[in-house]
Coordinates of C-alpha atoms and ligand atoms in Angstrom, one line a residue:
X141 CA -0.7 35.9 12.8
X142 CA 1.5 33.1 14.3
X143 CA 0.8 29.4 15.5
X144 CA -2.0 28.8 12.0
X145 CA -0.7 25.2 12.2
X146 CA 1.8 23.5 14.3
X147 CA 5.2 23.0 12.9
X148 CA 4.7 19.6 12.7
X149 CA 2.3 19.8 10.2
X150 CA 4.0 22.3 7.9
X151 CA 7.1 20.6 7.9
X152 CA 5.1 17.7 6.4
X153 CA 4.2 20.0 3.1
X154 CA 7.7 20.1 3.0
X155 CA 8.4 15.9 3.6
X156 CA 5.4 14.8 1.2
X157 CA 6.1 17.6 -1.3
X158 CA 7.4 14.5 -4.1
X159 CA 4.4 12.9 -5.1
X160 CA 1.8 16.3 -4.8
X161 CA 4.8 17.8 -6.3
X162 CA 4.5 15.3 -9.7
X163 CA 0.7 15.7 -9.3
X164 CA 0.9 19.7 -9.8
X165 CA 3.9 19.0 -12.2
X166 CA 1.5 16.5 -14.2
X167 CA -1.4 19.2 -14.3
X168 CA 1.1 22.2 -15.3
X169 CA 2.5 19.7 -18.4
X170 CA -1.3 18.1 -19.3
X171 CA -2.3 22.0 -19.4
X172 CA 0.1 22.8 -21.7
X173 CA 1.4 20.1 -23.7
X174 CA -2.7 18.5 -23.6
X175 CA -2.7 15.1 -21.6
X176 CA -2.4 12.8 -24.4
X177 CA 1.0 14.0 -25.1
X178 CA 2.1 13.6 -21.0
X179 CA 3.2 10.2 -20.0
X180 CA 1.9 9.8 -16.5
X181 CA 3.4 6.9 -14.4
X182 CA 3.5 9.0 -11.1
X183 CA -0.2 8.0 -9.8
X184 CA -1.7 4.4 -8.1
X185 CA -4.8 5.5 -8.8
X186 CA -6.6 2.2 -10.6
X187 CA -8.0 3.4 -13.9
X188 CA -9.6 0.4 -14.9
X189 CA -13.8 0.7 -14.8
X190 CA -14.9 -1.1 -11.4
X191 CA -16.7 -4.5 -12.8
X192 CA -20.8 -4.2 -13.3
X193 CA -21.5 -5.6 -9.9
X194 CA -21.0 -1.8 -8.7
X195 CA -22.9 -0.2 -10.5
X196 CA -25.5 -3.1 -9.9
X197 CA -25.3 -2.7 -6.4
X198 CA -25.6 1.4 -6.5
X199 CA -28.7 1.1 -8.7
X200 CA -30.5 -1.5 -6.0
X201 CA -29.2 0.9 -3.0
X202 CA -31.3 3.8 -4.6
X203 CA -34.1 1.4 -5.3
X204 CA -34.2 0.7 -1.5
X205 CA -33.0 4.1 -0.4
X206 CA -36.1 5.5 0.8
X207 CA -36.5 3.0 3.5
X208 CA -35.9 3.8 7.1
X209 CA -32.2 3.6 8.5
X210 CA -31.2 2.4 4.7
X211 CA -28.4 4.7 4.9
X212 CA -28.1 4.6 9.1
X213 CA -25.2 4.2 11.2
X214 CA -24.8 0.6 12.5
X215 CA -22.2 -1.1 14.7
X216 CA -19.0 0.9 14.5
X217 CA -17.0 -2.9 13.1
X218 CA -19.5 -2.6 9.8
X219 CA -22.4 -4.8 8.6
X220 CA -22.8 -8.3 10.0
X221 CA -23.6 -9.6 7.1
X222 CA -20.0 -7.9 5.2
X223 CA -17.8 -9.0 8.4
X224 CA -19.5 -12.8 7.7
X225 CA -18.6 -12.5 4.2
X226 CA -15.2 -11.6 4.9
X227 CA -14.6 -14.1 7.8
X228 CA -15.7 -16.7 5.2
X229 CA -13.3 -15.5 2.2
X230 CA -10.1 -14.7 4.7
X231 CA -10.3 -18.0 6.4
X232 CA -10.0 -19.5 3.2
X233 CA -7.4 -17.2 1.8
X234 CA -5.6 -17.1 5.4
X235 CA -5.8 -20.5 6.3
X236 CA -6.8 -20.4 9.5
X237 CA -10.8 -20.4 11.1
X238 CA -11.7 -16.5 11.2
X239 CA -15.1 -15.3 12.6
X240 CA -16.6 -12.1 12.3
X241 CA -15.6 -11.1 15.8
X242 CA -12.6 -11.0 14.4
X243 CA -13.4 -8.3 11.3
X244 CA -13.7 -4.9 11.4
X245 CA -14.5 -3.2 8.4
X246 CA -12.4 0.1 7.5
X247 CA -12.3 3.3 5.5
X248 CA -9.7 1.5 3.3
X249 CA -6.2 0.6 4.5
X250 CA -5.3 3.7 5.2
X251 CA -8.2 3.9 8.0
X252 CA -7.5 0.5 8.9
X253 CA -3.8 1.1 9.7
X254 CA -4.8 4.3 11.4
X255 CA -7.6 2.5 14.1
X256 CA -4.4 -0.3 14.8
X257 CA -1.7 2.1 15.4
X258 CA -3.9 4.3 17.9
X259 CA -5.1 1.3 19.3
X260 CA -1.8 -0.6 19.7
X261 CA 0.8 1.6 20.1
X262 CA 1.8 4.8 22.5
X263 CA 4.0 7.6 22.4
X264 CA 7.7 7.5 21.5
X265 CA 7.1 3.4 20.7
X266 CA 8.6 2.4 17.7
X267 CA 7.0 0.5 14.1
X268 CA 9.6 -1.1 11.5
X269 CA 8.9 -1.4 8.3
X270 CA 11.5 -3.0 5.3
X271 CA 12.6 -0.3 2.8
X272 CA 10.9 0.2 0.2
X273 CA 7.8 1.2 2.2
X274 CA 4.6 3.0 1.2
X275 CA 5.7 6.3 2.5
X276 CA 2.3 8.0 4.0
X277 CA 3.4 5.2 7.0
X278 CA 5.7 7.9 8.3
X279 CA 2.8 10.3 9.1
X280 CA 0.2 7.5 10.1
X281 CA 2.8 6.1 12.4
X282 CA 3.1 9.5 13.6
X283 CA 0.2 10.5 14.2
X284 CA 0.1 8.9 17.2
X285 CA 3.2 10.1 18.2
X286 CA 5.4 7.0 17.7
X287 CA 8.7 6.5 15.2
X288 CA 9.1 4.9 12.0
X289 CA 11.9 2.7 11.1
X290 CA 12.4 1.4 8.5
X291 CA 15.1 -1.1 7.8
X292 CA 17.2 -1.6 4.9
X293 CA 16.6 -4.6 2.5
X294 CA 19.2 -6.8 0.9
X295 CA 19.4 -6.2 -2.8
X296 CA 16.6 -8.3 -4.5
X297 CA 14.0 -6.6 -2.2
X298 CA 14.5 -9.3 0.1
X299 CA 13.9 -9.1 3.8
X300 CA 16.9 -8.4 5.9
X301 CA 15.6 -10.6 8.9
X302 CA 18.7 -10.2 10.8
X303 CA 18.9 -6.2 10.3
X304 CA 15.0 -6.7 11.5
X305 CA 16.2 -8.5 14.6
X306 CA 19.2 -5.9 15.0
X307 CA 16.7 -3.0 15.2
X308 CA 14.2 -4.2 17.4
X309 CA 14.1 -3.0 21.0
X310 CA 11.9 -2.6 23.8
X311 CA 9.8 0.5 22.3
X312 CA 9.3 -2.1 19.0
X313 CA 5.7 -2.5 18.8
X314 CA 4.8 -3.6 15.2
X315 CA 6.5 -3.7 12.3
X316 CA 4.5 -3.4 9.2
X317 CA 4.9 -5.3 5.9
X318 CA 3.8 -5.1 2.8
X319 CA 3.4 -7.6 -0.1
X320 CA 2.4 -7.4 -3.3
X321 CA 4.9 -4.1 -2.2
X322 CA 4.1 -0.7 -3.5
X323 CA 6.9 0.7 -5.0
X324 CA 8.9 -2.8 -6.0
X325 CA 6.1 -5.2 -6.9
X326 CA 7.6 -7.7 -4.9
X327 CA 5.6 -10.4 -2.7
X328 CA 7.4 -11.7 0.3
X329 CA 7.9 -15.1 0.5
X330 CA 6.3 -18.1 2.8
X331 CA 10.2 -18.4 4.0
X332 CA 10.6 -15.3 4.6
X333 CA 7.2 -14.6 6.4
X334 CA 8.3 -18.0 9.0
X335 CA 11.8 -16.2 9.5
X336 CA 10.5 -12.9 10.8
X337 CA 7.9 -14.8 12.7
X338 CA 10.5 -16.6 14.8
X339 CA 12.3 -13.4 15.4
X340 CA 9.7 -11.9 16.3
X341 CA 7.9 -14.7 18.3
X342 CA 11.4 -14.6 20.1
X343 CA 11.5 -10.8 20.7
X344 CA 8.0 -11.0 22.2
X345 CA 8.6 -12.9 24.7
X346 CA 12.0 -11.3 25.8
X347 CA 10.2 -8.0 26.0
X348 CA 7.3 -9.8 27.6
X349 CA 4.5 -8.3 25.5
X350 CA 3.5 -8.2 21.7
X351 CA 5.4 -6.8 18.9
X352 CA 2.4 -7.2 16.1
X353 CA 3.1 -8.3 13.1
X354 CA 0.7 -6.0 10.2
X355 CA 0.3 -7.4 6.8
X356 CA -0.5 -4.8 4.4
X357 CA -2.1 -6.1 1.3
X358 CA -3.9 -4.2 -0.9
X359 CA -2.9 -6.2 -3.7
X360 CA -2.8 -9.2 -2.9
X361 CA -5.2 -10.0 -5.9
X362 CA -2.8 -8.4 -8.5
X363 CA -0.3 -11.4 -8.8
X364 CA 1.0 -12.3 -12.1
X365 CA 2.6 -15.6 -14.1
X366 CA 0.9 -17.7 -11.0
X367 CA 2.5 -16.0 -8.1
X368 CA 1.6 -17.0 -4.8
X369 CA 1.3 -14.3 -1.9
X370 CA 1.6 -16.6 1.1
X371 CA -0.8 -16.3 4.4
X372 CA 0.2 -14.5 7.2
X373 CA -1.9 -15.8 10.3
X374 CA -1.0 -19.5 10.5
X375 CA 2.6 -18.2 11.2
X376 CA 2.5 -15.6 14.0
X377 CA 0.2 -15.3 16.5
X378 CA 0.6 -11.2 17.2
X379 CA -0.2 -11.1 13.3
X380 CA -3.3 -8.5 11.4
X381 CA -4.0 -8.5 8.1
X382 CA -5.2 -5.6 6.0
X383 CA -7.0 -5.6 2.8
X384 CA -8.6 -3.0 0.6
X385 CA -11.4 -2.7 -2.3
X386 CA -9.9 0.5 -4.0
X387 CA -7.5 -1.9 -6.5
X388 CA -9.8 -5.0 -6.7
X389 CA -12.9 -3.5 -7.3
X390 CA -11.2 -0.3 -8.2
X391 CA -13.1 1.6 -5.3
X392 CA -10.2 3.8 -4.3
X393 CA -12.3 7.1 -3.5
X394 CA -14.7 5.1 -2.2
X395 CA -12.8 4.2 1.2
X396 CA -13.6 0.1 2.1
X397 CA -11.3 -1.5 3.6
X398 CA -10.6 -4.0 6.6
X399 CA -8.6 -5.6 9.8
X400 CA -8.6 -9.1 10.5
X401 CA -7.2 -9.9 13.7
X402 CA -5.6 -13.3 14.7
X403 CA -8.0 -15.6 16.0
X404 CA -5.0 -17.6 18.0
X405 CA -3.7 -14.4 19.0
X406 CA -4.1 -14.2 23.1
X407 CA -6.4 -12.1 24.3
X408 CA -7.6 -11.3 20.9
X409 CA -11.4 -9.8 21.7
X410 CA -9.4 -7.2 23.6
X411 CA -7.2 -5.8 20.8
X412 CA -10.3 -6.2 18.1
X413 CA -12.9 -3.9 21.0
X414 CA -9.9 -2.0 21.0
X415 CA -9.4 -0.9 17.1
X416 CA -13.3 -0.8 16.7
X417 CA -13.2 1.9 19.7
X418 CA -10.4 3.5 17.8
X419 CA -12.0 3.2 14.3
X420 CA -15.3 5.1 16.4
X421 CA -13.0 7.9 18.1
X422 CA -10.9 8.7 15.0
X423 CA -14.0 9.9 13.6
X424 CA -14.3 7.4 11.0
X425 CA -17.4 6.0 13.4
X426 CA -17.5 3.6 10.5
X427 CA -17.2 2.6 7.0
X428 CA -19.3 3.9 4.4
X429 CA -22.7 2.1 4.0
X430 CA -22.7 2.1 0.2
X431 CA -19.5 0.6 0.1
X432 CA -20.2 -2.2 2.3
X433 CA -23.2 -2.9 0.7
X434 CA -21.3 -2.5 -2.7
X435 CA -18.4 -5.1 -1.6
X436 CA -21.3 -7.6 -0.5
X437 CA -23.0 -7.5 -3.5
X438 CA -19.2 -7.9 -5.6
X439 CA -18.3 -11.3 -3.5
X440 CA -16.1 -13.3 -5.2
X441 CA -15.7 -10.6 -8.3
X442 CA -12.6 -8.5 -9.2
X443 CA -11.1 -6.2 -11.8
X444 CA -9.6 -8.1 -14.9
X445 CA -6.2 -8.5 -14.1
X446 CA -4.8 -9.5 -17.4
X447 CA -5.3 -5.9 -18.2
X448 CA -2.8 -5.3 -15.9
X449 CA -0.8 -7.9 -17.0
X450 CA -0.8 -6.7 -21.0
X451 CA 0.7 -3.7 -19.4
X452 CA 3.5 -4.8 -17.5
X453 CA 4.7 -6.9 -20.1
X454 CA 4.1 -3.5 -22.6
X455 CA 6.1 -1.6 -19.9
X456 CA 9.1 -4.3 -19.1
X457 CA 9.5 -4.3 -23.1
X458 CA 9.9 -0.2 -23.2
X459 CA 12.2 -0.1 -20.3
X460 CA 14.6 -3.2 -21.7
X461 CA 14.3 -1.5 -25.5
X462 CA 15.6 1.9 -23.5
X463 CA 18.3 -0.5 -21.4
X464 CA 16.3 0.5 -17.5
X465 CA 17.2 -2.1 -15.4
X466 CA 14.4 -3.2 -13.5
X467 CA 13.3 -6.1 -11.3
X468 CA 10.1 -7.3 -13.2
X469 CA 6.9 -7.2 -10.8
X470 CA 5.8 -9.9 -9.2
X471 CA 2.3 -8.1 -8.4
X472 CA 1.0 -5.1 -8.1
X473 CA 0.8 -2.2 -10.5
X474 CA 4.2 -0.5 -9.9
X475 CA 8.1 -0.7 -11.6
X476 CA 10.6 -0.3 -9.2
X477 CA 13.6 0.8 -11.4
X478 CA 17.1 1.6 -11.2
X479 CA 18.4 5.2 -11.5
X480 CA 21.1 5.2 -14.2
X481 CA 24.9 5.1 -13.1
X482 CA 26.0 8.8 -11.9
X483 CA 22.4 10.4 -11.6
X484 CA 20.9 10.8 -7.8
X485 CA 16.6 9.9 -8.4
X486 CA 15.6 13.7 -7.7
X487 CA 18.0 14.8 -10.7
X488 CA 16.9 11.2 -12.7
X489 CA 12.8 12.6 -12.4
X490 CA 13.5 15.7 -13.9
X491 CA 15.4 14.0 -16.6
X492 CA 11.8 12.1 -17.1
X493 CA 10.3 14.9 -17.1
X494 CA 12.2 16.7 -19.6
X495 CA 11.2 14.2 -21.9
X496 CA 7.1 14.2 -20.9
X497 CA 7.5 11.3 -18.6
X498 CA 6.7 11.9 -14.7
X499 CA 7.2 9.0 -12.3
X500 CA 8.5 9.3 -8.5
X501 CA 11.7 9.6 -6.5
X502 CA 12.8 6.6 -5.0
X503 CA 13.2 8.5 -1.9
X504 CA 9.6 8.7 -1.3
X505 CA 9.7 5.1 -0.4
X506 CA 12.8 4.9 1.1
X507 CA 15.1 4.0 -1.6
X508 CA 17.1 7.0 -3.6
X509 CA 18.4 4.6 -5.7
X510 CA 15.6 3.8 -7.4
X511 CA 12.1 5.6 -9.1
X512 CA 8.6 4.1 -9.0
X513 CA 6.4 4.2 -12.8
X514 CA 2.9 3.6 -12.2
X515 CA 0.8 1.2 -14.7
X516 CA -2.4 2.7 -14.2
X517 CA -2.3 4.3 -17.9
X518 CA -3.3 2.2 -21.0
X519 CA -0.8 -0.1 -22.3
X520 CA -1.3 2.2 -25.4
X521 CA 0.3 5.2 -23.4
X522 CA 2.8 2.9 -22.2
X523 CA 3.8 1.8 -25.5
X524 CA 3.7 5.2 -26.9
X525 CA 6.0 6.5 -24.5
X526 CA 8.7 4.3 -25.9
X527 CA 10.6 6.7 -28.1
X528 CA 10.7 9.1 -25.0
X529 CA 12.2 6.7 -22.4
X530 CA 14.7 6.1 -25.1
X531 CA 15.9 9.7 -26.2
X532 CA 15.9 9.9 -21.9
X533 CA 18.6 7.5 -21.5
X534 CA 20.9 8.7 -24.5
X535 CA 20.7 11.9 -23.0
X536 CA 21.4 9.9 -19.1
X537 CA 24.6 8.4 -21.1
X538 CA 26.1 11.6 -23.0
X539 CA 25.7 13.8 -19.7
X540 CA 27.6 11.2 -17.1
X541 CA 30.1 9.9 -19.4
Ligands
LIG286 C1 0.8 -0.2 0.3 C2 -0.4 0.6 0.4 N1 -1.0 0.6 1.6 C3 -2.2 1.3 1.8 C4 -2.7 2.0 0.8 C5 -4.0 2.8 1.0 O1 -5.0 2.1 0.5 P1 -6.5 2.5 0.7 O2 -7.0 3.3 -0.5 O3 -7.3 1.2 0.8 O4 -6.6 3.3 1.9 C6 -2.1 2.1 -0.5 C7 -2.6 2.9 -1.6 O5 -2.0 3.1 -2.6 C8 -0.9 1.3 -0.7 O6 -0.2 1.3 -1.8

């Protein structure tokens, strides 16, 4: 039988084969060697227990379960009472006077960034994004039948504002940032978010329409040493920003998420109608009930972020005693490190590997150069996995030298 799926879609096994391929890999090695003796960097998936609120909040939803429409559809932007709540907390965090028109309420970031691209952009239009870049953006930008571009950074992780400007055209549409960044841990700076804005403020207007500005933030709560993640809306008027439960209240499977659109943006009701008819005909209709309800019970509550903290520091002290060079995290749960002189990342991995240590090619975000450890495993893992990191890298420097 021909034609099962389109090519399309089987050449994407192919493109996002890395990280499933490190999931299988990590499965194969737990099977055999036991998991305890695996050291598994390769998944963001936050391990530390979601704080009591949840559970608080789940065990009052079946208390009140068996009343009519408790578990209902409702208006396709989420509850009124979640999209007040988080007008209230963004226009604090954002700086700028957000109402709940201006919410919508998402199946996570990914659904978020899903509802804006089918809203915003068309066909053969182009999104930027800096390198290193969360790479399942290639297929959302793609499924909508648009290009990805992603443009190279200078060396620190910096923004490269003037390759930015170079690689904008007229099929720009939005260019999608990221910061805390998964894989480099990096935030993007208040300077840095003014000097895109005024290239892109100036690109708008010489193309005559808006080239949005999408502020993907996820972790924006997992800052360390006093780090400041700077807002986004005051700057730009085309801007979004994009937040996400599944790190702070460690709701990943549970899919809760939202948009915020710029309330100074022009004609602003129109693009927010427009990604709450797009959340609706994606088939998300909206987000789950018990999540919302969850999220408004856990206002102002988080996951402890020191524990993520004792772990970084644990992991930066394992990579220096091995001599990785790194740049240390900023935020977010994720090493960026260098691949050793003379080794390519795919050929580094297996390395890792060898040795009981799985983390992911740099190439999956963008960045050969480089391969992404995960610190969602107990600072006692990370510590333990010491000795192996080591015998990695005097095996990396009696190979190449
Ligand atoms: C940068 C980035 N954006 C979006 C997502 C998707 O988040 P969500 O689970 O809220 O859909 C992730 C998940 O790891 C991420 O790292």
């Amino acid at each position: 039988m021909r034609n099962i799926i389109p090519d399309q879609i089987e050449g994407y096994f192919e493109k996002s084969s890395l990280i499933r391929k490190m999931f299988e890999v990590g499965i194969s090695m737990k099977k055999q060697f036991g998991a305890e003796n695996i050291y598994d960097f390769s998944l963001g998936n936050p391990d530390v227990p979601p704080p009591k609120e949840v559970g608080e909040s789940l065990a009052k939803q079946a208390e009140e379960v068996s009343q009519p429409l408790s578990m209902g559809y409702m208006p396709n932007a989420g509850l009124p009472a979640v999209r007040e709540m988080l007008a209230e907390d963004l226009s604090e965090e954002q700086k700028v006077e957000l109402s709940p028109d201006n919410i919508i309420v998402s199946c996570g970031a990914a659904g978020a960034i899903n509802s804006f691209l089918r809203a915003a952009v068309e066909p053969d239009e182009e999104v930027i994004c800096p390198i290193p870049f969360f790479g399942e953006y290639f297929f959302y930008v793609e499924n909508f039948g648009a290009k990805l571009k992603p443009v190279q950074s200078k060396e620190n992780f910096k923004l490269d504002i003037d390759a930015i400007e170079a690689t904008i055209t007229e099929k720009t549409r939005a260019i999608i940032i990221n910061s805390p960044n998964n894989p480099s841990g990096q935030i993007i700076s208040e300077e840095e978010i003014i000097a895109l804005s005024a290239v892109l403020t100036k690109k708008s207007e010489e193309y005559d329409r808006p080239i949005y500005l999408i502020s993907d933030e996820p972790y924006r709560f997992l800052i360390f040493e006093n780090a400041h993640v700077p807002p986004i809306l005051p700057h730009y008027e085309f801007s979004l920003v994009i937040g996400s439960y599944s790190k702070s209240l460690s709701l990943a499977g549970a899919r809760i998420g939202y948009i915020a659109t710029n309330p100074n943006m022009r004609e602003v009701a129109k693009l927010t109608a427009a990604i709450t008819m797009t959340t609706r005909v994606l088939g998300f209709v909206n987000a789950s009930i018990i999540a919302q309800k969850i999220i408004l019970h856990s206002k102002g509550v988080g996951v402890d972020v020191n524990i993520y903290d004792e772990r970084r520091i644990a992991m930066a002290k394992v990579l220096d005693e091995a001599g990785i060079k790194y740049q240390m995290p900023k935020g977010a749960f994720y090493f960026f490190p260098e691949v050793p002189e003379g080794f390519d990342d795919l050929e580094f991995v297996d390395l890792l590997q060898k040795h009981k240590i799985l983390g992911v090619p740099g190439r999956a975000f963008g960045a050969p150069k480089f391969f992404r450890l995960s610190f969602c495993v107990s600072a006692k893992v990370i510590e333990a996995s010491g000795p192996a990191f080591k015998a990695v890298m005097k095996e990396a420097r009696s190979t190449k030298s």
